[in-house]
Coordinates of C-alpha atoms and ligand atoms in Angstrom, one line a residue:
X1 CA 112.4 94.0 128.9
X2 CA 113.3 96.8 126.8
X3 CA 111.5 99.7 125.7
X4 CA 111.3 101.9 122.4
X5 CA 109.7 105.4 121.7
X6 CA 108.4 106.5 118.6
X7 CA 105.6 108.2 117.1
X8 CA 102.0 107.0 117.8
X9 CA 100.7 106.4 114.1
X10 CA 97.5 104.5 115.0
X11 CA 96.0 104.0 118.4
X12 CA 95.3 101.1 120.2
X13 CA 97.4 98.3 121.9
X14 CA 98.4 95.2 120.1
X15 CA 100.2 92.2 121.7
X16 CA 102.0 89.1 119.8
X17 CA 105.2 87.9 118.5
X18 CA 107.3 89.9 116.3
X19 CA 107.4 88.9 112.7
X20 CA 110.8 90.8 111.2
X21 CA 109.8 92.0 107.7
X22 CA 113.9 93.1 107.0
X23 CA 116.2 92.2 104.1
X24 CA 118.1 89.5 105.2
X25 CA 122.4 89.9 105.1
X26 CA 123.0 88.2 101.5
X27 CA 126.8 88.8 101.8
X28 CA 128.9 85.6 101.6
X29 CA 132.9 84.9 100.5
X30 CA 134.5 83.2 97.5
X31 CA 135.5 79.9 98.1
X32 CA 137.4 77.3 96.3
X33 CA 135.8 73.7 96.7
X34 CA 137.8 70.6 97.0
X35 CA 134.8 68.2 95.8
X36 CA 132.5 70.3 92.7
X37 CA 130.5 67.2 92.8
X38 CA 129.8 67.7 96.3
X39 CA 129.2 71.6 95.7
X40 CA 126.7 71.0 92.9
X41 CA 124.8 68.8 94.9
X42 CA 124.7 70.9 97.6
X43 CA 123.1 73.5 94.9
X44 CA 120.8 71.2 93.8
X45 CA 118.9 70.9 97.1
X46 CA 118.8 74.6 97.5
X47 CA 117.3 74.7 94.0
X48 CA 114.7 71.8 94.8
X49 CA 114.0 73.6 98.2
X50 CA 113.7 76.6 97.0
X51 CA 111.3 75.0 94.1
X52 CA 109.2 73.2 96.7
X53 CA 108.6 76.4 98.6
X54 CA 107.7 78.3 95.7
X55 CA 104.8 75.7 95.2
X56 CA 103.7 76.3 98.3
X57 CA 103.6 80.0 98.3
X58 CA 102.0 79.6 95.0
X59 CA 99.1 77.1 95.7
X60 CA 98.4 79.7 99.1
X61 CA 98.7 82.6 97.0
X62 CA 96.0 80.9 94.8
X63 CA 93.3 80.3 97.3
X64 CA 93.9 83.4 99.2
X65 CA 94.6 85.9 96.8
X66 CA 93.4 84.8 93.5
X67 CA 95.0 83.2 90.3
X68 CA 96.3 86.6 88.9
X69 CA 98.4 87.1 92.1
X70 CA 99.6 83.9 91.8
X71 CA 101.2 83.7 88.3
X72 CA 104.3 85.9 89.4
X73 CA 105.0 82.3 91.4
X74 CA 104.4 80.3 88.1
X75 CA 106.9 82.5 86.5
X76 CA 109.5 81.9 89.2
X77 CA 109.2 78.3 89.1
X78 CA 109.4 78.6 85.4
X79 CA 112.9 80.2 85.7
X80 CA 114.2 77.7 88.4
X81 CA 113.6 74.9 85.9
X82 CA 115.3 76.9 83.1
X83 CA 118.5 75.0 82.0
X84 CA 119.6 78.2 80.4
X85 CA 119.8 79.6 83.7
X86 CA 121.2 76.2 85.7
X87 CA 123.4 74.4 83.4
X88 CA 126.0 77.5 83.3
X89 CA 125.8 77.9 87.0
X90 CA 126.6 73.9 87.5
X91 CA 129.0 74.0 84.7
X92 CA 130.8 77.4 86.6
X93 CA 130.9 75.1 89.8
X94 CA 132.8 72.2 88.0
X95 CA 135.3 73.8 86.0
X96 CA 136.1 76.8 88.5
X97 CA 136.1 74.8 91.4
X98 CA 134.0 78.1 93.3
X99 CA 131.2 77.7 96.0
X100 CA 127.5 77.3 95.0
X101 CA 126.7 81.2 96.1
X102 CA 129.3 82.5 94.1
X103 CA 128.7 80.6 90.9
X104 CA 125.0 81.4 91.5
X105 CA 125.4 85.0 91.7
X106 CA 127.7 85.6 89.2
X107 CA 125.6 84.0 86.4
X108 CA 122.1 85.4 87.3
X109 CA 124.0 88.9 87.9
X110 CA 125.0 88.7 83.8
X111 CA 121.7 87.6 83.0
X112 CA 119.8 90.3 85.3
X113 CA 122.2 92.7 83.5
X114 CA 121.7 91.3 80.1
X115 CA 117.9 91.6 80.3
X116 CA 118.0 95.1 82.0
X117 CA 119.7 96.6 79.3
X118 CA 117.1 95.8 76.5
X119 CA 114.9 98.3 75.5
X120 CA 111.8 95.8 76.1
X121 CA 109.3 95.9 79.2
X122 CA 109.0 92.0 79.2
X123 CA 112.5 91.4 79.2
X124 CA 113.1 93.7 82.0
X125 CA 110.4 92.1 84.1
X126 CA 112.4 88.7 83.5
X127 CA 115.2 90.5 84.9
X128 CA 113.3 91.2 88.1
X129 CA 112.3 87.8 88.4
X130 CA 115.7 86.2 88.2
X131 CA 116.3 88.2 90.6
X132 CA 113.9 87.6 92.9
X133 CA 114.5 83.6 92.3
X134 CA 118.0 83.3 92.7
X135 CA 118.0 85.5 96.0
X136 CA 115.6 82.7 97.4
X137 CA 118.0 80.0 96.3
X138 CA 120.8 81.8 97.8
X139 CA 118.9 82.1 101.1
X140 CA 118.8 78.4 101.0
X141 CA 122.8 78.1 100.7
X142 CA 123.2 80.5 103.4
X143 CA 120.8 78.9 105.6
X144 CA 118.6 82.3 106.3
X145 CA 115.2 82.8 106.1
X146 CA 113.5 85.2 103.5
X147 CA 110.6 86.9 105.1
X148 CA 107.0 87.1 103.4
X149 CA 104.1 88.6 105.5
X150 CA 101.7 87.7 102.9
X151 CA 102.0 84.2 104.0
X152 CA 102.2 84.8 107.5
X153 CA 99.5 82.2 109.5
X154 CA 99.7 83.2 113.1
X155 CA 99.0 86.5 114.7
X156 CA 102.0 88.9 114.8
X157 CA 103.3 92.4 115.3
X158 CA 105.4 93.2 112.0
X159 CA 108.8 95.2 112.5
X160 CA 110.4 96.8 109.8
X161 CA 112.8 99.4 108.9
X162 CA 110.0 100.9 106.8
X163 CA 106.8 99.7 105.1
X164 CA 106.1 100.9 101.4
X165 CA 102.4 101.3 100.3
X166 CA 102.7 98.0 98.6
X167 CA 104.4 96.4 101.6
X168 CA 101.4 97.3 103.5
X169 CA 98.7 96.7 101.4
X170 CA 100.3 92.7 101.3
X171 CA 100.2 92.4 104.8
X172 CA 97.4 89.6 106.1
X173 CA 95.0 92.0 107.7
X174 CA 93.6 88.8 109.9
X175 CA 97.0 88.1 111.5
X176 CA 98.6 91.3 111.4
X177 CA 97.8 92.9 114.4
X178 CA 100.0 96.0 114.4
X179 CA 103.4 97.4 113.1
X180 CA 106.5 99.1 114.2
X181 CA 109.2 100.7 111.8
X182 CA 112.2 102.5 112.5
X183 CA 111.6 105.2 109.9
X184 CA 108.1 107.3 109.6
X185 CA 106.0 109.9 110.6
X186 CA 102.3 110.2 111.6
X187 CA 101.7 111.3 108.0
X188 CA 103.8 108.7 106.2
X189 CA 101.9 106.2 104.0
X190 CA 102.5 103.4 106.7
X191 CA 101.1 105.6 109.2
X192 CA 98.0 106.4 107.1
X193 CA 97.5 102.6 106.2
X194 CA 97.7 101.7 109.8
X195 CA 95.2 103.6 110.3
X196 CA 92.8 102.4 107.6
X197 CA 93.3 98.9 108.5
X198 CA 92.7 99.8 112.3
X199 CA 95.6 98.2 113.8
X200 CA 97.7 99.9 116.3
X201 CA 101.2 101.0 114.9
X202 CA 104.4 102.9 116.5
X203 CA 106.8 104.4 113.7
X204 CA 110.0 106.3 113.5
X205 CA 111.3 104.0 116.5
X206 CA 114.9 104.4 115.2
X207 CA 115.9 101.1 116.1
X208 CA 112.8 98.8 116.2
X209 CA 114.7 96.2 113.6
X210 CA 118.0 96.5 116.2
X211 CA 116.4 95.6 119.2
X212 CA 113.6 93.6 118.3
X213 CA 114.2 89.5 117.1
X214 CA 112.2 87.2 115.6
X215 CA 109.7 86.0 118.2
X216 CA 110.1 88.4 120.9
X217 CA 106.7 89.3 122.8
X218 CA 106.2 92.9 121.6
X219 CA 103.8 95.0 122.4
X220 CA 102.9 98.3 120.3
X221 CA 101.2 100.8 122.3
X222 CA 99.6 103.1 119.7
X223 CA 98.0 105.4 122.3
X224 CA 101.5 106.4 123.6
X225 CA 103.8 105.8 120.9
X226 CA 105.5 102.9 122.5
X227 CA 106.8 99.7 122.4
X228 CA 107.8 97.2 124.5
X229 CA 109.7 94.1 124.1
X230 CA 109.4 91.0 126.3
X231 CA 107.4 92.8 129.1
X232 CA 107.4 91.5 132.6
X233 CA 104.2 89.7 133.0
X234 CA 103.4 92.5 135.7
X235 CA 103.6 95.1 133.2
X236 CA 101.7 92.7 130.4
X237 CA 98.8 92.6 132.9
X238 CA 98.8 96.4 133.0
X239 CA 98.6 96.6 129.2
X240 CA 96.1 94.3 128.8
X241 CA 94.1 96.4 131.3
X242 CA 94.6 99.2 128.9
X243 CA 93.5 97.3 126.0
X244 CA 90.5 96.2 127.7
X245 CA 90.0 100.2 129.1
X246 CA 90.4 101.3 125.1
X247 CA 87.8 98.7 124.0
X248 CA 85.2 100.0 126.4
X249 CA 86.3 103.4 125.3
X250 CA 85.3 102.6 121.6
X251 CA 82.4 101.3 122.9
X252 CA 81.2 104.3 124.1
X253 CA 81.9 106.0 120.8
X254 CA 80.0 103.6 118.8
X255 CA 77.0 104.8 120.4
X256 CA 77.4 107.8 118.1
X257 CA 77.6 105.6 114.9
X258 CA 74.0 107.0 113.4
X259 CA 74.1 110.2 115.1
X260 CA 74.9 113.6 113.3
X261 CA 77.7 115.6 114.0
X262 CA 76.4 118.6 115.7
X263 CA 78.4 120.6 118.2
X264 CA 76.6 121.5 121.2
X265 CA 75.3 125.0 120.1
X266 CA 73.8 123.0 117.0
X267 CA 76.3 123.7 114.1
X268 CA 77.0 121.1 111.7
X269 CA 79.8 119.7 110.0
X270 CA 80.2 116.6 107.8
X271 CA 82.8 114.1 109.1
X272 CA 84.2 112.1 106.2
X273 CA 86.5 109.3 105.8
X274 CA 89.8 108.7 103.7
X275 CA 90.0 105.8 102.2
X276 CA 92.7 103.7 99.8
X277 CA 90.5 100.9 98.4
X278 CA 86.9 99.8 97.9
X279 CA 87.7 97.4 101.0
X280 CA 88.1 100.5 103.2
X281 CA 84.7 101.2 102.8
X282 CA 83.2 98.6 105.8
X283 CA 85.3 100.7 107.9
X284 CA 83.8 104.0 106.6
X285 CA 80.4 102.4 107.3
X286 CA 81.0 100.9 110.8
X287 CA 82.0 104.0 111.9
X288 CA 79.6 106.2 111.0
X289 CA 81.4 108.2 107.8
X290 CA 79.2 110.6 106.5
X291 CA 81.3 111.0 103.2
X292 CA 84.4 109.6 101.7
X293 CA 86.4 113.1 101.7
X294 CA 89.6 111.5 100.2
X295 CA 89.4 108.6 98.2
X296 CA 93.5 108.2 97.3
X297 CA 93.3 106.1 93.8
X298 CA 97.3 105.7 93.8
X299 CA 96.7 102.5 95.5
X300 CA 95.1 100.9 92.7
X301 CA 97.9 101.6 90.5
X302 CA 100.1 100.3 92.9
X303 CA 101.7 96.5 93.9
X304 CA 101.2 95.1 90.2
X305 CA 103.4 95.7 86.9
X306 CA 100.9 97.5 84.8
X307 CA 98.9 100.7 84.5
X308 CA 95.3 99.2 85.9
X309 CA 92.6 99.4 82.8
X310 CA 90.0 101.7 82.5
X311 CA 87.6 98.7 83.1
X312 CA 89.4 98.0 86.5
X313 CA 89.2 101.7 87.7
X314 CA 85.6 101.7 86.6
X315 CA 85.0 98.6 88.8
X316 CA 86.4 100.1 91.7
X317 CA 84.9 103.6 91.5
X318 CA 81.6 102.0 91.0
X319 CA 81.5 99.9 94.3
X320 CA 82.6 102.6 96.4
X321 CA 79.9 105.1 94.8
X322 CA 77.5 102.4 95.7
X323 CA 78.9 101.5 99.2
X324 CA 78.1 105.1 99.9
X325 CA 74.4 105.3 98.6
X326 CA 74.2 108.5 97.3
X327 CA 76.4 110.1 100.3
X328 CA 79.4 112.2 98.5
X329 CA 82.5 110.4 97.6
X330 CA 85.2 112.8 96.4
X331 CA 87.6 110.9 94.7
X332 CA 91.1 112.0 94.2
X333 CA 92.8 111.5 90.7
X334 CA 96.4 109.9 90.4
X335 CA 99.1 111.1 93.2
X336 CA 101.7 109.4 92.3
X337 CA 105.3 110.5 93.7
X338 CA 107.3 111.4 96.6
X339 CA 107.2 108.1 98.7
X340 CA 104.5 106.6 96.4
X341 CA 106.7 104.9 93.4
X342 CA 105.0 103.4 90.5
X343 CA 108.3 101.0 89.2
X344 CA 106.5 100.1 86.2
X345 CA 106.2 103.6 85.1
X346 CA 110.4 103.8 84.7
X347 CA 110.5 107.4 85.7
X348 CA 114.0 108.7 86.4
X349 CA 115.2 108.8 89.8
X350 CA 114.9 112.4 91.2
X351 CA 116.8 114.3 94.0
X352 CA 113.9 115.7 95.5
X353 CA 110.7 113.1 94.6
X354 CA 108.4 115.7 96.9
X355 CA 109.3 118.6 94.6
X356 CA 109.6 116.8 91.5
X357 CA 107.4 115.2 88.7
X358 CA 104.7 113.7 90.6
X359 CA 100.7 114.3 91.0
X360 CA 98.9 116.3 88.4
X361 CA 102.2 117.6 86.8
X362 CA 102.6 113.8 85.7
X363 CA 99.0 113.5 84.6
X364 CA 99.4 116.8 82.6
X365 CA 102.4 115.4 80.8
X366 CA 101.3 111.8 80.8
X367 CA 97.8 112.3 79.3
X368 CA 97.0 108.8 78.4
X369 CA 97.4 107.8 81.8
X370 CA 95.2 110.5 83.0
X371 CA 92.4 110.5 80.5
X372 CA 92.0 106.5 81.1
X373 CA 91.4 107.5 84.9
X374 CA 88.9 110.4 84.1
X375 CA 86.7 108.2 81.5
X376 CA 86.5 105.5 84.3
X377 CA 85.4 108.1 86.6
X378 CA 83.0 110.1 84.5
X379 CA 81.4 106.4 83.7
X380 CA 81.1 105.5 87.3
X381 CA 79.6 108.7 88.1
X382 CA 76.0 107.8 87.5
X383 CA 76.3 105.5 90.5
X384 CA 76.5 107.8 93.3
X385 CA 77.3 111.3 94.7
X386 CA 80.8 111.5 92.8
X387 CA 83.2 114.6 93.4
X388 CA 86.5 114.6 92.0
X389 CA 89.9 116.4 93.1
X390 CA 93.0 116.9 91.2
X391 CA 95.9 116.6 93.8
X392 CA 99.1 118.9 94.2
X393 CA 97.6 121.9 92.2
X394 CA 100.2 125.0 92.3
X395 CA 98.7 127.2 89.6
X396 CA 95.4 128.2 88.3
X397 CA 96.7 126.8 85.0
X398 CA 97.3 123.6 86.3
X399 CA 93.7 123.5 87.4
X400 CA 92.6 124.6 84.2
X401 CA 94.1 122.3 81.9
X402 CA 92.9 119.4 84.0
X403 CA 89.5 120.5 84.1
X404 CA 89.4 121.5 80.3
X405 CA 91.0 117.4 79.6
X406 CA 88.1 116.3 82.2
X407 CA 85.0 118.4 79.8
X408 CA 86.9 116.9 76.8
X409 CA 86.6 113.4 78.0
X410 CA 82.9 114.1 79.3
X411 CA 82.0 115.2 75.6
X412 CA 83.6 112.2 73.8
X413 CA 81.5 110.0 76.3
X414 CA 78.3 112.0 75.1
X415 CA 79.0 111.4 71.9
X416 CA 79.4 107.9 72.4
X417 CA 76.1 108.0 74.2
X418 CA 77.8 106.8 77.5
X419 CA 76.0 108.5 80.3
X420 CA 77.8 110.8 83.0
X421 CA 76.1 112.3 86.0
X422 CA 74.8 115.4 85.1
X423 CA 76.8 117.5 88.0
X424 CA 80.0 116.5 89.1
X425 CA 81.7 119.0 91.4
X426 CA 85.1 119.8 90.7
X427 CA 87.6 120.6 93.5
X428 CA 91.5 120.8 94.3
X429 CA 93.7 119.9 97.1
X430 CA 95.2 122.8 98.7
X431 CA 98.3 121.8 99.9
X432 CA 101.1 124.0 98.0
X433 CA 101.5 127.6 99.9
X434 CA 101.0 129.0 96.6
X435 CA 97.3 128.1 96.1
X436 CA 96.6 128.5 99.7
X437 CA 97.9 132.1 99.3
X438 CA 95.7 132.9 96.5
X439 CA 92.9 130.7 97.3
X440 CA 90.6 133.6 96.5
X441 CA 91.2 133.4 92.9
X442 CA 90.7 129.6 93.0
X443 CA 87.6 129.9 94.9
X444 CA 86.0 131.8 91.7
X445 CA 86.4 128.6 89.8
X446 CA 86.4 125.3 91.7
X447 CA 83.6 124.0 93.4
X448 CA 85.3 123.1 96.7
X449 CA 88.9 123.0 98.3
X450 CA 90.0 120.2 100.4
X451 CA 93.3 121.2 102.5
X452 CA 96.0 118.8 102.2
X453 CA 97.7 119.5 105.2
X454 CA 100.5 116.7 105.1
X455 CA 101.9 118.2 102.3
X456 CA 101.2 121.9 103.0
X457 CA 102.6 121.4 106.3
X458 CA 105.7 119.9 104.8
X459 CA 106.2 122.6 102.1
X460 CA 105.5 125.5 104.2
X461 CA 107.5 124.5 106.6
X462 CA 110.4 122.9 104.4
X463 CA 110.5 120.0 106.4
X464 CA 110.5 116.6 104.8
X465 CA 107.3 114.8 106.5
X466 CA 109.3 111.8 105.8
X467 CA 112.2 112.7 107.7
X468 CA 112.5 112.0 111.6
X469 CA 115.2 114.3 112.2
X470 CA 113.0 117.2 111.2
X471 CA 110.0 115.9 112.4
X472 CA 109.7 118.9 115.2
X473 CA 108.9 121.3 112.0
X474 CA 105.9 119.2 111.6
X475 CA 103.9 121.3 113.3
X476 CA 100.1 121.6 112.3
X477 CA 99.2 123.9 115.1
X478 CA 101.9 126.5 113.9
X479 CA 100.0 129.9 113.6
X480 CA 101.6 130.1 110.0
X481 CA 99.5 126.8 109.1
X482 CA 96.3 128.0 110.6
X483 CA 96.5 131.5 109.1
X484 CA 97.1 129.6 105.5
X485 CA 93.8 127.3 106.7
X486 CA 92.0 130.3 107.4
X487 CA 92.4 132.1 104.3
X488 CA 91.3 128.6 102.4
X489 CA 88.3 128.7 104.2
X490 CA 87.2 132.5 104.2
X491 CA 88.1 132.4 100.3
X492 CA 85.7 129.4 99.9
X493 CA 83.0 130.8 101.9
X494 CA 83.0 134.5 100.2
X495 CA 82.4 132.6 96.9
X496 CA 79.9 130.1 98.6
X497 CA 82.0 127.2 98.3
X498 CA 83.0 124.4 100.8
X499 CA 86.1 123.9 102.2
X500 CA 87.0 120.7 103.8
X501 CA 90.5 119.0 105.0
X502 CA 91.9 115.6 104.3
X503 CA 95.1 115.9 105.9
X504 CA 95.7 114.0 109.1
X505 CA 95.5 117.5 110.7
X506 CA 91.5 117.0 110.5
X507 CA 91.4 114.3 112.9
X508 CA 93.6 115.8 115.6
X509 CA 92.1 116.1 119.1
X510 CA 94.2 119.9 119.5
X511 CA 93.0 121.1 115.9
X512 CA 89.8 120.4 115.9
X513 CA 88.6 122.6 118.0
X514 CA 90.5 125.4 116.1
X515 CA 89.3 124.1 112.7
X516 CA 85.4 124.4 113.9
X517 CA 86.5 127.9 115.1
X518 CA 87.5 128.9 111.5
X519 CA 84.4 127.7 110.0
X520 CA 85.8 124.4 108.4
X521 CA 82.6 122.6 106.6
X522 CA 84.0 118.6 105.8
X523 CA 86.9 117.4 108.1
X524 CA 87.8 113.9 106.7
X525 CA 90.2 111.4 108.2
X526 CA 91.2 107.9 108.8
X527 CA 87.3 106.1 109.3
X528 CA 88.9 104.7 112.7
X529 CA 88.9 108.5 114.2
X530 CA 85.7 109.4 113.2
X531 CA 83.5 108.5 116.5
X532 CA 86.0 109.7 118.6
X533 CA 86.0 113.2 116.5
X534 CA 82.3 113.2 116.6
X535 CA 81.9 112.9 120.1
X536 CA 84.8 115.5 120.9
X537 CA 82.7 117.9 118.5
X538 CA 79.4 117.2 120.4
X539 CA 80.6 118.6 123.3
X540 CA 82.3 121.9 121.8
X541 CA 80.2 124.9 120.8
X542 CA 81.1 127.0 117.8
X543 CA 80.8 130.1 119.3
X544 CA 83.5 129.7 122.0
X545 CA 85.9 127.8 119.3
X546 CA 85.5 130.9 117.2
X547 CA 86.8 132.9 119.7
X548 CA 89.5 130.5 120.3
X549 CA 90.4 130.3 116.6
X550 CA 90.7 134.0 116.6
X551 CA 93.2 134.3 119.7
X552 CA 95.4 131.5 118.3
X553 CA 95.9 133.4 114.8
X554 CA 97.6 135.9 117.0
X555 CA 100.0 133.8 118.6
X556 CA 103.6 133.1 117.6
X557 CA 104.2 129.5 118.7
X558 CA 102.8 126.2 118.4
X559 CA 103.0 125.7 122.5
X560 CA 101.2 128.9 123.0
X561 CA 98.6 127.4 120.7
X562 CA 98.5 124.0 122.4
X563 CA 97.6 125.8 125.7
X564 CA 94.8 127.7 124.5
X565 CA 93.1 124.8 123.2
X566 CA 93.7 123.2 126.2
X567 CA 92.4 126.1 128.4
X568 CA 89.3 126.0 126.8
X569 CA 88.4 122.3 126.2
X570 CA 88.7 119.2 128.3
X571 CA 92.1 118.0 127.0
Ligands
PEP1 C1 97.9 115.8 102.4 O1 98.8 115.9 101.7 O2 97.5 116.2 103.0 C2 97.2 114.4 101.7 C3 96.1 114.1 102.2 O3 97.5 113.8 100.8 P1 98.3 112.6 101.2 O4 98.9 112.3 102.3 O5 97.9 111.1 100.3 O6 99.5 113.0 100.1
MG2 MG1 99.3 115.1 99.7

C-alpha cells in the first residue's frame, strides 16, 4: 500500500482500477537487420494491427460520439493505406537493412516536416495525422500500448501528469470515476472540470504517474486530497464507509434544492453555477442553481480543429438560455490563453502566456472571431435572460471598445430584421488588479461585476495558478485579496450595480462567511458546491458576518483570517 498527498480538487471518494493516461516511451535504437524480408513482414504486421485498431476506434467513436468525431479516424486510416508513405518505408528497410522502427520514423518525420513547412492549413493537419498514425504503428513495433480514455469500457481512475481541458472533455463520464494528476492546483482547468463532472479528483500529487501502474486499485479521497494505492482490505472498508457517509451528507443537502438561499436574518443572496458546456445544465438544475453565473464559452472552441460557426454557437447559447427557463445566464466571451490553448489559431508561443495575448486582448485584435461570437449571443438573447461578460479587462478603454463592437453587431442585426433582446446586461470580470483598484470608475459604465479570483489572486500575489511550487502564495483569504474584493463590491453598490464572484473562492467554506459580510450579491461556483454552500449560508447571520468581515480586513495574515472565521462559525 502506498499513499500520495495532493490538492483536494473535487470532493467525494472514488475507488477503481488505475488507467494511466501517460505518453509512452517511444525511444528505440537503430539496428541492422539480417533479413530485410522478415523485417518488412514485421512492419506489415504492425501496420495491419494498427489499421484493425483504428477501424474499431472509428466504429465505436461513430456510435458514441457521432460521425464528425469519427471522421478523424477515417483520415488516419487513409494515411495508413497510402502507398506514397508506405512504399518508401519498405524500400528503406530493404535497401539500407535497417530496423522497421527507424525506417518508419525517418520517412514519417520527412513527410511531417515537409507538410508542416507548407503555408496551408489543410497540409498542416495532414502532418498532424501522419504524426499520430505513425506513432500507433511504432507502438505496435515496440510492443507498447497507447492510452485512449474516450474508449474506456470499465470503471477507472485516470492517472495523468496533467489533464488539458480537451483531455478532460474526452473522458467518458460513464466510466471515469475520478482522477489524479502530478501537477495542477485547485483552480487549474482540470480541477474545475472535475467539479463540473462531479467526480472526485486530487491534483498536484507530484508523482502519481511514477507511483501508480495500470490496474492498481486506487482510492481518490477528494475530501482530504489523498490518494491511496492498493490499500489494505481494512483501509478499503474504511473508505467505503466514508463514501457512504458522504452520500448521506449529500442527501441532507439535497433537501435544500428548491429552497432559497437566505441567511438566518433573512438576507437573500444568489447561488449560481459555473458551466463549461450545455451538458452541465443538468447538474445546475439538480443542484438548485438560481442562475448561471459563468458560462465559460471557450470549451466550444476546444477539442476541434477549426473555429465554431455562428450557427453552432447560437445553438449552444440558445440551449443554455432555454434550459435555465428565464433565470439569469452570464455568458463570458472567449477567454483563450494561459492554460487554455487553441492549436488551430497558430498563435505564437509566449514566454508568459498568463500575461500575454489572451482573452479580450485577442478578441479586440481578431475581431472576426469576436464578432461571430457576439452575433450568436445577440441572436440567442431572445430565448432567456442573457447577460454578457468580458474577461480579463485591464482598462476602461478595452471595455468601451468591446461594448462598441457589441453595439455595432446589435445594430447590424437590427437592420437585418433579426430580433435581439431589448435589455442585455453588460459586465466585466474583475480579475486584474488594475481593474479592481479603479472599480469605482468602471462601476459607472458596467451593469455588473463578476470577480474572477482564480486570476485575481494569481496576478495580485504574482504566483502562477498552475505552479505547484508557488502554490503557498495562492491565498484567497489574504487580507490584500479581501480588500480588493471589498473595493469592487462597494464600488458596484455605490452605483446601484450588483457584484458577483465566479472564481473558485465563491464556493469556499472559509471565504463564504467573509464574502457574505462584505455584501457580495451573487456567488457562482461549481454546481456540485451549491447545496453545501446553501446549507452553510442558511446557518449564518448577515449582521455577524459584517462584523467578521470588518475585523478580517484589518488583519495581516491568511492564518489570522482563518482563525477569525473559525471562531465565529462551526468550521
Ligand atoms: C477566474 O479567473 O476566477 C475565472 C473564473 O476564470 P478562469 O478560471 O476561467 O480563468
Ligand atoms: Mg480567469
